[in-house]
CSV table of C-alpha atoms and ligand atoms in Angstrom, one decimal:
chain,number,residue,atom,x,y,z
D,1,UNK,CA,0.0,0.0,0.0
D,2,UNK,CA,1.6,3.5,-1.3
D,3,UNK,CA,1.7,5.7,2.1
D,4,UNK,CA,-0.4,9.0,1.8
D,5,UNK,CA,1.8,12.4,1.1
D,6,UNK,CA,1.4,16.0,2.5
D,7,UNK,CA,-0.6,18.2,0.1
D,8,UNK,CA,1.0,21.6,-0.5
D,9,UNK,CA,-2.7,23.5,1.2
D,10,UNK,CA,-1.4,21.3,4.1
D,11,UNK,CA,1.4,24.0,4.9
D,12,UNK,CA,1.0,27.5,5.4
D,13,UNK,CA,0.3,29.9,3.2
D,14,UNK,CA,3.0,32.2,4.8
D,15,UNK,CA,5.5,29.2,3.9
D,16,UNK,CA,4.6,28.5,0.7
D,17,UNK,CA,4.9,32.1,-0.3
D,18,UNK,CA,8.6,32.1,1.3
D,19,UNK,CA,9.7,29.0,-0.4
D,20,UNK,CA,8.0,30.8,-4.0
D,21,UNK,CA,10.3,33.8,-3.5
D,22,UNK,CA,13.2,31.8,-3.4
D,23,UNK,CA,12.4,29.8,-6.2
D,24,UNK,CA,11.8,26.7,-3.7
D,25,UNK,CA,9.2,23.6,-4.1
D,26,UNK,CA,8.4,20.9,-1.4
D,27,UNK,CA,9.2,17.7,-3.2
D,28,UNK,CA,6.6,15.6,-1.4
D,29,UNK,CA,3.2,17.0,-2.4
D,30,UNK,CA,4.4,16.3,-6.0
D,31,UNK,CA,6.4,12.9,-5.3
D,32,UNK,CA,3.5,10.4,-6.6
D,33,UNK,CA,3.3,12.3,-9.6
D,34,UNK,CA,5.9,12.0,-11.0
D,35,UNK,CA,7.1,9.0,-9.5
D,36,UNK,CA,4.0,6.9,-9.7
D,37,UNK,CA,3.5,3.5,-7.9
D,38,UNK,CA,4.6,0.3,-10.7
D,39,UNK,CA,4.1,2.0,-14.0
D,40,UNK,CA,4.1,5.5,-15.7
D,41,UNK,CA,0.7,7.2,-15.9
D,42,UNK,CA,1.4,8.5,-19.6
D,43,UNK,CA,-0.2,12.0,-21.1
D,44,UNK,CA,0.0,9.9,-24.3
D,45,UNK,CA,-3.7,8.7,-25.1
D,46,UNK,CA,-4.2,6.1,-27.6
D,47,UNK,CA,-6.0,8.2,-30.7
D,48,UNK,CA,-6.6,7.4,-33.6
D,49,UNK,CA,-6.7,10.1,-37.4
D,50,UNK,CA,-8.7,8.6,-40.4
D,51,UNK,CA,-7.3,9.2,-43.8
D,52,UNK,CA,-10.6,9.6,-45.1
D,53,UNK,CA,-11.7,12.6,-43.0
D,54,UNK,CA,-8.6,14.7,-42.9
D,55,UNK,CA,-7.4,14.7,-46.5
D,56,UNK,CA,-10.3,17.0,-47.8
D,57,UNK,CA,-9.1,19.5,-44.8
D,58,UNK,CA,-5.7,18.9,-46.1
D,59,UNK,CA,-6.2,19.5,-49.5
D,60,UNK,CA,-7.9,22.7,-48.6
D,61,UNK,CA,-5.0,23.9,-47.1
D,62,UNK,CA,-3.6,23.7,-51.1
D,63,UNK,CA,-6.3,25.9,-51.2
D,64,UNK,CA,-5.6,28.2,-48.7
D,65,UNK,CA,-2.0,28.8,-47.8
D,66,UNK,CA,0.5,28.8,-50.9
D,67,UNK,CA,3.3,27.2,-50.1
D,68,UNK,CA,5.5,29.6,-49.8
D,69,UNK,CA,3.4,30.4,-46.7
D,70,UNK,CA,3.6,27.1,-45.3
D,71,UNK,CA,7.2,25.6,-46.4
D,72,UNK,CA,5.6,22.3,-45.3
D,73,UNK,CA,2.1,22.0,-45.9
D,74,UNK,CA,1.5,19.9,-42.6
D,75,UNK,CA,-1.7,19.0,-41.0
D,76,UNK,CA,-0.4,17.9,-37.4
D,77,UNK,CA,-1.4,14.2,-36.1
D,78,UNK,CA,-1.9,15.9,-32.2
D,79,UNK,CA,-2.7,13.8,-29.6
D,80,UNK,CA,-4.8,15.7,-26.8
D,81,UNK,CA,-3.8,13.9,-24.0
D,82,UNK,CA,-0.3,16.4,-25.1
D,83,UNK,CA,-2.4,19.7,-25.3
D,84,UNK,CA,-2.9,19.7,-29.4
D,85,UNK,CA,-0.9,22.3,-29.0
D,86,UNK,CA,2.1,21.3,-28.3
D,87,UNK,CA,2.3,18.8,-31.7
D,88,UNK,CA,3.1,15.5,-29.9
D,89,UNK,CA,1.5,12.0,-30.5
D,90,UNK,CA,4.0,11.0,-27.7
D,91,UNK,CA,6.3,12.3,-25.7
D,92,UNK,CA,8.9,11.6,-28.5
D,93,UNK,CA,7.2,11.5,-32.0
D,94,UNK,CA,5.3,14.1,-33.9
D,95,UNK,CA,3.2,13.0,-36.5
D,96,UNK,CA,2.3,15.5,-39.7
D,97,UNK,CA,0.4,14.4,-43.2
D,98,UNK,CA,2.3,17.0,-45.8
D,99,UNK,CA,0.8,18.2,-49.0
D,100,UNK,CA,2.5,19.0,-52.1
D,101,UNK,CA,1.2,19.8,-54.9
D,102,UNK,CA,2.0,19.5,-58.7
D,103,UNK,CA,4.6,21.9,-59.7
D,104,UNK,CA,4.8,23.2,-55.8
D,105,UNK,CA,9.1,23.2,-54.2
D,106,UNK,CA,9.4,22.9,-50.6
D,107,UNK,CA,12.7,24.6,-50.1
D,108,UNK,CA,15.9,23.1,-48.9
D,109,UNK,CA,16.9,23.2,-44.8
D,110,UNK,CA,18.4,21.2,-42.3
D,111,UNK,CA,17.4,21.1,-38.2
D,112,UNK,CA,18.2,19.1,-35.5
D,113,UNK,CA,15.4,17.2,-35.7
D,114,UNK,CA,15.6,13.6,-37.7
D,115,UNK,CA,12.8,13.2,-39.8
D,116,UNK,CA,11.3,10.0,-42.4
D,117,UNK,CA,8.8,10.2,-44.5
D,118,UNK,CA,6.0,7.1,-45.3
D,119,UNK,CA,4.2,8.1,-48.8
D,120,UNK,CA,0.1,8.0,-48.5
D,121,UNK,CA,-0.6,8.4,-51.5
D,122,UNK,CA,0.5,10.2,-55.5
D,123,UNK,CA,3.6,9.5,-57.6
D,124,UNK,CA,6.2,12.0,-59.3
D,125,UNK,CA,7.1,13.6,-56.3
D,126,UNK,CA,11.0,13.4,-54.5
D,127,UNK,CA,12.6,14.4,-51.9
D,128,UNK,CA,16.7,15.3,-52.5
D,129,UNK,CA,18.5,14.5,-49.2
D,130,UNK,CA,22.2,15.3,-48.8
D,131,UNK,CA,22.1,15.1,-52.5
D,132,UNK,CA,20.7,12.3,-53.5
D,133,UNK,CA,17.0,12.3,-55.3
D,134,UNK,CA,15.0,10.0,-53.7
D,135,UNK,CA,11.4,9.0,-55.7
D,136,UNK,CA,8.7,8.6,-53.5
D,137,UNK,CA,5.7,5.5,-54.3
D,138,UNK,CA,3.2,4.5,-51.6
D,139,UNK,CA,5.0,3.2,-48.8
D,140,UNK,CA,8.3,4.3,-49.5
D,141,UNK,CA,10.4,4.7,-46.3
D,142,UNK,CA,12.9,8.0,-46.9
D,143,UNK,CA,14.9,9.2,-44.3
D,144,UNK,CA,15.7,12.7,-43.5
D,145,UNK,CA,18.6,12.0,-40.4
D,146,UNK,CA,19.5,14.9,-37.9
D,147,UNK,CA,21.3,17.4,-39.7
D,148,UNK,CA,21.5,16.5,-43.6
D,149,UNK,CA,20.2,19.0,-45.9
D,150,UNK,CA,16.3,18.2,-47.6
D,151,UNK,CA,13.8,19.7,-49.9
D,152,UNK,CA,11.1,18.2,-52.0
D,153,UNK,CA,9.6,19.1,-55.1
D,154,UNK,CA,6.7,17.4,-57.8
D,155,UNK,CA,6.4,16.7,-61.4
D,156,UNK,CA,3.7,14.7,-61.0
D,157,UNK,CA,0.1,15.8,-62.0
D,158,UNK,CA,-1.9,14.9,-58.8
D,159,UNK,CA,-1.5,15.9,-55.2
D,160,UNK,CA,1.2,14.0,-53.1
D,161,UNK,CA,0.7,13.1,-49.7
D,162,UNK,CA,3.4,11.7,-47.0
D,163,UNK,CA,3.2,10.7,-43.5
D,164,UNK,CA,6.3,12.9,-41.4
D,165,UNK,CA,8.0,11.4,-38.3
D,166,UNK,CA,9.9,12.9,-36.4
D,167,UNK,CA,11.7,12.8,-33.1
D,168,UNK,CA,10.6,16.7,-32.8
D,169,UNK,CA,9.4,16.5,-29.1
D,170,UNK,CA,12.1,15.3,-27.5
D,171,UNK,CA,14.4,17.2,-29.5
D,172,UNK,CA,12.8,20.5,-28.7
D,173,UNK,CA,12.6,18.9,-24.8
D,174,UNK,CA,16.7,18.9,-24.5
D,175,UNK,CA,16.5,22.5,-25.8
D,176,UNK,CA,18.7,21.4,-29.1
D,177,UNK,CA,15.8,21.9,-31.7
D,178,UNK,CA,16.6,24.7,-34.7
D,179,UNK,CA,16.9,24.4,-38.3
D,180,UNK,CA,19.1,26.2,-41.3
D,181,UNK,CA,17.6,27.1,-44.7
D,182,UNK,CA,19.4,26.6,-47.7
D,183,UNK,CA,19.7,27.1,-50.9
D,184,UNK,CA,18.8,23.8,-54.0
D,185,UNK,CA,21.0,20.9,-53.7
D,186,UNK,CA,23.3,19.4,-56.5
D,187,UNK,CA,22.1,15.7,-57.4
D,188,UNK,CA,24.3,13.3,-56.6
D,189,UNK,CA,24.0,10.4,-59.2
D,190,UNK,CA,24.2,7.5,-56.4
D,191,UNK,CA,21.7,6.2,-55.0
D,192,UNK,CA,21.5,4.2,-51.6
D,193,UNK,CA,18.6,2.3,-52.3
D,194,UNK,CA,20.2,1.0,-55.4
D,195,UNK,CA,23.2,-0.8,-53.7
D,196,UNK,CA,22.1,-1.7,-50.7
D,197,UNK,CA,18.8,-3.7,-52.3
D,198,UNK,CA,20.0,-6.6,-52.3
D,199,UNK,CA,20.3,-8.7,-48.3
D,200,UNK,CA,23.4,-9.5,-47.6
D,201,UNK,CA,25.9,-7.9,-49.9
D,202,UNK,CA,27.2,-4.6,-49.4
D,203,UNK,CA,29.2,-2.5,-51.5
D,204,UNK,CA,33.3,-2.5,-50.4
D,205,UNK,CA,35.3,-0.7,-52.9
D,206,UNK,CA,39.0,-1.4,-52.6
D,207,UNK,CA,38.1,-3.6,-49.9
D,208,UNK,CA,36.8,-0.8,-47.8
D,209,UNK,CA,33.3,-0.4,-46.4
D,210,UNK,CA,31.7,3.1,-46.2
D,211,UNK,CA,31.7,4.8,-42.9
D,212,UNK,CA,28.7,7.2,-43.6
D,213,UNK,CA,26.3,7.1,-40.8
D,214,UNK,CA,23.3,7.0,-43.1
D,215,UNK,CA,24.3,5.1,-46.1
D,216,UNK,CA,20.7,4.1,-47.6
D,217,UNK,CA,17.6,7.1,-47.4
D,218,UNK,CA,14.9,5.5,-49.2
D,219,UNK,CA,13.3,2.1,-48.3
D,220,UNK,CA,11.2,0.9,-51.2
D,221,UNK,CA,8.4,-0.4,-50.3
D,222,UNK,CA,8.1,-3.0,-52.8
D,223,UNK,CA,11.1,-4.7,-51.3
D,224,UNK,CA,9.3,-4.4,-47.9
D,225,UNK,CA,6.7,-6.0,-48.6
D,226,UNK,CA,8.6,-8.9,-50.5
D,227,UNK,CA,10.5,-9.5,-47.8
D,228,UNK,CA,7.3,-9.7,-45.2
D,229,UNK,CA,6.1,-12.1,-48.0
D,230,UNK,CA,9.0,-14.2,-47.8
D,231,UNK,CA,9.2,-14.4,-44.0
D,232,UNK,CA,5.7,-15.8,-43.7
D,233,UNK,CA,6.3,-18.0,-46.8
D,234,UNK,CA,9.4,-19.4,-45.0
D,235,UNK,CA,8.1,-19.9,-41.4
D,236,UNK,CA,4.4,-20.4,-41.4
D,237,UNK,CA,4.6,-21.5,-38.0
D,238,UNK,CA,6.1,-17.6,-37.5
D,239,UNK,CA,3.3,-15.3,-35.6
D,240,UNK,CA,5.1,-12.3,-35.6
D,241,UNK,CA,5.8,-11.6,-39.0
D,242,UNK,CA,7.6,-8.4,-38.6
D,243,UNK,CA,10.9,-7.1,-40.6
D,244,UNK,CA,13.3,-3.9,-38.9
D,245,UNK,CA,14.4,-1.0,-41.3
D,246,UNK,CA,18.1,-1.2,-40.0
D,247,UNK,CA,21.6,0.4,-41.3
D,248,UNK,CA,22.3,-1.6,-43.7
D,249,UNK,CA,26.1,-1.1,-42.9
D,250,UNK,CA,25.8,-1.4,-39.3
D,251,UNK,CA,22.9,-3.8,-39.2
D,252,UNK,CA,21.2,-1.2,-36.2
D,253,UNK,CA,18.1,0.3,-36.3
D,254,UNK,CA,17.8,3.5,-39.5
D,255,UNK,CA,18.3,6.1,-36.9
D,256,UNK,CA,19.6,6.8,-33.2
D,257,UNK,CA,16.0,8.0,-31.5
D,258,UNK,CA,12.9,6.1,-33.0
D,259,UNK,CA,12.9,2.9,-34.4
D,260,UNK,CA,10.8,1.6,-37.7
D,261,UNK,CA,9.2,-1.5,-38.7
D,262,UNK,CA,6.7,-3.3,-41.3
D,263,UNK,CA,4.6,-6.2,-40.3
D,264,UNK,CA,2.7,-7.9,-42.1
D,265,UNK,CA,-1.1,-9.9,-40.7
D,266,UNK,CA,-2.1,-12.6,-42.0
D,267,UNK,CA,-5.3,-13.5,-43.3
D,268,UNK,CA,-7.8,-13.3,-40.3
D,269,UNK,CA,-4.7,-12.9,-37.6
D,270,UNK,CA,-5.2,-11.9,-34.3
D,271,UNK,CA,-2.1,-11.0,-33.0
D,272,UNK,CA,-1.1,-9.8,-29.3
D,273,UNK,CA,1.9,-7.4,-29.1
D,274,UNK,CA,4.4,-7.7,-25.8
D,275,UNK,CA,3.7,-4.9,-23.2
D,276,UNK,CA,6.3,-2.7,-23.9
D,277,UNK,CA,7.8,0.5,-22.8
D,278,UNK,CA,7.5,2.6,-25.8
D,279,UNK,CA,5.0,4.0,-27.2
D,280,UNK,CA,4.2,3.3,-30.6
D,281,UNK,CA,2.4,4.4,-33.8
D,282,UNK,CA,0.5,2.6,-36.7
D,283,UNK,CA,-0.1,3.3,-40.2
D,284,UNK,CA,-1.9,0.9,-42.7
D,285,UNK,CA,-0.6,0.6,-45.6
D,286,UNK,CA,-2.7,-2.2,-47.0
D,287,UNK,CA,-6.0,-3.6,-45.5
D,288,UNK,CA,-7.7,-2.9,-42.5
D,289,UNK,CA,-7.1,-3.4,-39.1
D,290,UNK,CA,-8.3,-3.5,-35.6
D,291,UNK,CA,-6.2,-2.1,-33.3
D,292,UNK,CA,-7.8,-2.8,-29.5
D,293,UNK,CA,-5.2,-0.7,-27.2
D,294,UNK,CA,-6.1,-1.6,-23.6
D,295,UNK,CA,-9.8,-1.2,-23.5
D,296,UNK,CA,-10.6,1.3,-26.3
D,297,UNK,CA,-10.5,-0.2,-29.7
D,298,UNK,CA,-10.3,1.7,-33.4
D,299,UNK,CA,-10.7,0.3,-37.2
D,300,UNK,CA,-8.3,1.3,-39.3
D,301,UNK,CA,-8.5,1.4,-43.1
D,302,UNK,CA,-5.7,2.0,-45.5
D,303,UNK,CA,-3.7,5.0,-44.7
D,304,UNK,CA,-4.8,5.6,-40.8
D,305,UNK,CA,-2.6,6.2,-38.0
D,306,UNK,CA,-3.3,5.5,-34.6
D,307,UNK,CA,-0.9,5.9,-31.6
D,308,UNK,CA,-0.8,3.8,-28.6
D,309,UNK,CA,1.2,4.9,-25.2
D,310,UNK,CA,4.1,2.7,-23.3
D,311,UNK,CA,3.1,0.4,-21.3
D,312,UNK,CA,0.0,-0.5,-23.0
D,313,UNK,CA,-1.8,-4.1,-24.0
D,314,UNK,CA,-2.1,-3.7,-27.9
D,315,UNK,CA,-3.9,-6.4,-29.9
D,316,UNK,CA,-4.1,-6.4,-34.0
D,317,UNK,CA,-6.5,-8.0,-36.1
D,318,UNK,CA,-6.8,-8.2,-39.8
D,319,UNK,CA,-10.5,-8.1,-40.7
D,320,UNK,CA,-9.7,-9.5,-44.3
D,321,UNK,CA,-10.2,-13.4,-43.9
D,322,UNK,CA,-8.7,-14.0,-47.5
D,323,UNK,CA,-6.0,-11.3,-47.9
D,324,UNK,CA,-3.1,-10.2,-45.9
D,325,UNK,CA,-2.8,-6.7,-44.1
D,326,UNK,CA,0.4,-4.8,-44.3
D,327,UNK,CA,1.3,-1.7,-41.7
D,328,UNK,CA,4.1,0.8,-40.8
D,329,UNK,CA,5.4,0.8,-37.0
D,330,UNK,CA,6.8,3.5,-35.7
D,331,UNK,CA,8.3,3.4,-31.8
D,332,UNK,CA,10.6,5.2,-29.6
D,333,UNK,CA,12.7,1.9,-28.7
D,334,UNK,CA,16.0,2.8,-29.5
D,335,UNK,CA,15.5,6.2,-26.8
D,336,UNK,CA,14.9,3.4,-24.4
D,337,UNK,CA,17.1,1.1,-24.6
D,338,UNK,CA,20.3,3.7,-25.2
D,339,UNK,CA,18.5,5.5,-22.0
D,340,UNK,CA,18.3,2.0,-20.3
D,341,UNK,CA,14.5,2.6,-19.2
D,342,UNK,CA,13.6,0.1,-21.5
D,343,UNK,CA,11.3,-2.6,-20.8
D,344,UNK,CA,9.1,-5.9,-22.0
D,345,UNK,CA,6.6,-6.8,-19.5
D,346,UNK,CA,5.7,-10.0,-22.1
B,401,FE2,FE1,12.5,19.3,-42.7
């Protein structure tokens, strides 16, 4: 049993004001908050954004703000238990569904910040990171990492629209969040996504393997997929059929802060995820889904998000009985573990 603590209206007012002045609080009437009793109480609520009822508001934000008004044409994922405010779907990740439209340039900067995009929905559009022209196709994974240079653009004839992830929150939390605009980047003619696509090989010219801390940007999704496909082919005993985007140098997770996964249900699957302590987010990029995240449950159809907190009992089911369902993970596991407050409760 937790003991009771002294309330702060339990000392006197003449007290409190003293300790105010000197810029003094009594630990103890705010102890259980922030230490509460066998698990976090998280401000992260589990919410859920249909596709389907923002992307008219975002297309009327085309409509509205140029963008040279906007630089990013963002409707923010915001998850109230945060204050909408403050742009957080947990205390780590922000979540924002950019526009572009045909013709439009988002011009170049760099921050802080890392960033990846997953693309919703349109082709012809790019983004050029540190000089290399990435293509974007629905459910392309592109990274933007901490400090490399990025700006998109469209020569496509239909709107464009990507889901942005970033580890903004806690970034602008350690007081180390800003950003540099630039000017257009020269194109570099290699491309990452060309040499690493193939498992198992990498490149070593003269012997020597490339010490760039981001050697591959874009994550095809068609190569996703086939290797979800292949895992489940291979192992049909398997019940987690779930691949990592890692390094492909390093073999570690794509960037230092928040991890990134595809999994793939199979036909009428109900699968339980481990009680974890990061909090995650969901996007479906094929099918639909249940997501039941301790006792409140949403259906999500292709190209919703939902976001569950730490510490919570997550359980997906694909609603297709013939056809499999294929979603985007995003989690804060890496902050964990290299913080060491990472857990699996099972
Ligand atoms: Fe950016």
């Amino acid at each position: 049993m937790t003991q009771e603590l002294g309330r702060l209206e339990d000392l006197p007012a003449d007290y409190r004001a003293a300790l105010t002045r000197q810029n003094l609080v009594p630990l103890w009437p705010n102890l259980r908050a922030v230490l509460p009793p066998g698990k976090p109480q998280p401000n992260t609520k589990a919410t859920y954004w249909s596709y389907e009822a923002l992307r008219p508001l975002l297309l009327k934000a085309g409509e509205l703000t140029p963008i040279e008004k906007a630089e990013r044409r963002v409707l923010v994922l915001a998850n109230p238990g945060h204050g909408l405010e403050n742009m957080q779907a947990s205390a780590a990740m922000y979540l924002g569904m950019q526009l572009l439209l045909p013709g439009e340039r988002a011009p170049a900067h760099r921050h802080t910040p890392n960033a990846v995009r997953v693309i919703v929905e349109g082709e012809g559009a790019y983004t050029t990171v540190d000089g290399e022209k990435c293509p974007m196709s629905r459910g392309d994974l592109i990274l933007t990492p901490t400090g490399q240079w990025h700006d998109h653009g469209h020569d496509g004839d239909k709107p464009v629209v990507w889901l942005d992830i970033l580890d903004l929150p806690l970034v602008y939390y350690i007081e180390a969040s800003y950003h540099i605009d630039g000017s257009r980047q020269t194109v570099k003619p290699d491309r990452g996504d060309k040499v690493y696509g193939h498992g198992g090989v990498v490149p070593s010219v003269d012997f020597d393997r490339t010490d760039r801390p981001y050697p591959m940007l874009r994550y095809p999704w068609v190569d996703a997929r086939a290797a979800l496909v292949a895992l489940a082919e291979n192992r049909p005993d398997l019940e987690r059929v779930q691949v990592t985007y890692v390094n492909p140098e390093t073999g570690r997770d794509a960037q230092n802060i928040l991890a990134y996964y595809a999994q793939m249900l199979r036909p009428g699957q109900t699968l339980k995820l481990p009680v974890r302590s990061p909090a995650m987010v969901f996007h479906v990029i094929e099918g639909a889904i249940d997501v039941a995240i301790e006792n409140q449950e949403f259906t999500l159809a292709e190209a919703d998000t939902c976001c569950a907190p730490g510490y919570a009992a997550v359980t997906l089911r694909n609603r297709s009985a013939s056809t499999s369902a294929f979603l985007f993970i995003a989690d804060e596991t890496p902050l964990h573990k290299k913080l060491g407050v990472f857990e699996n409760r099972g």
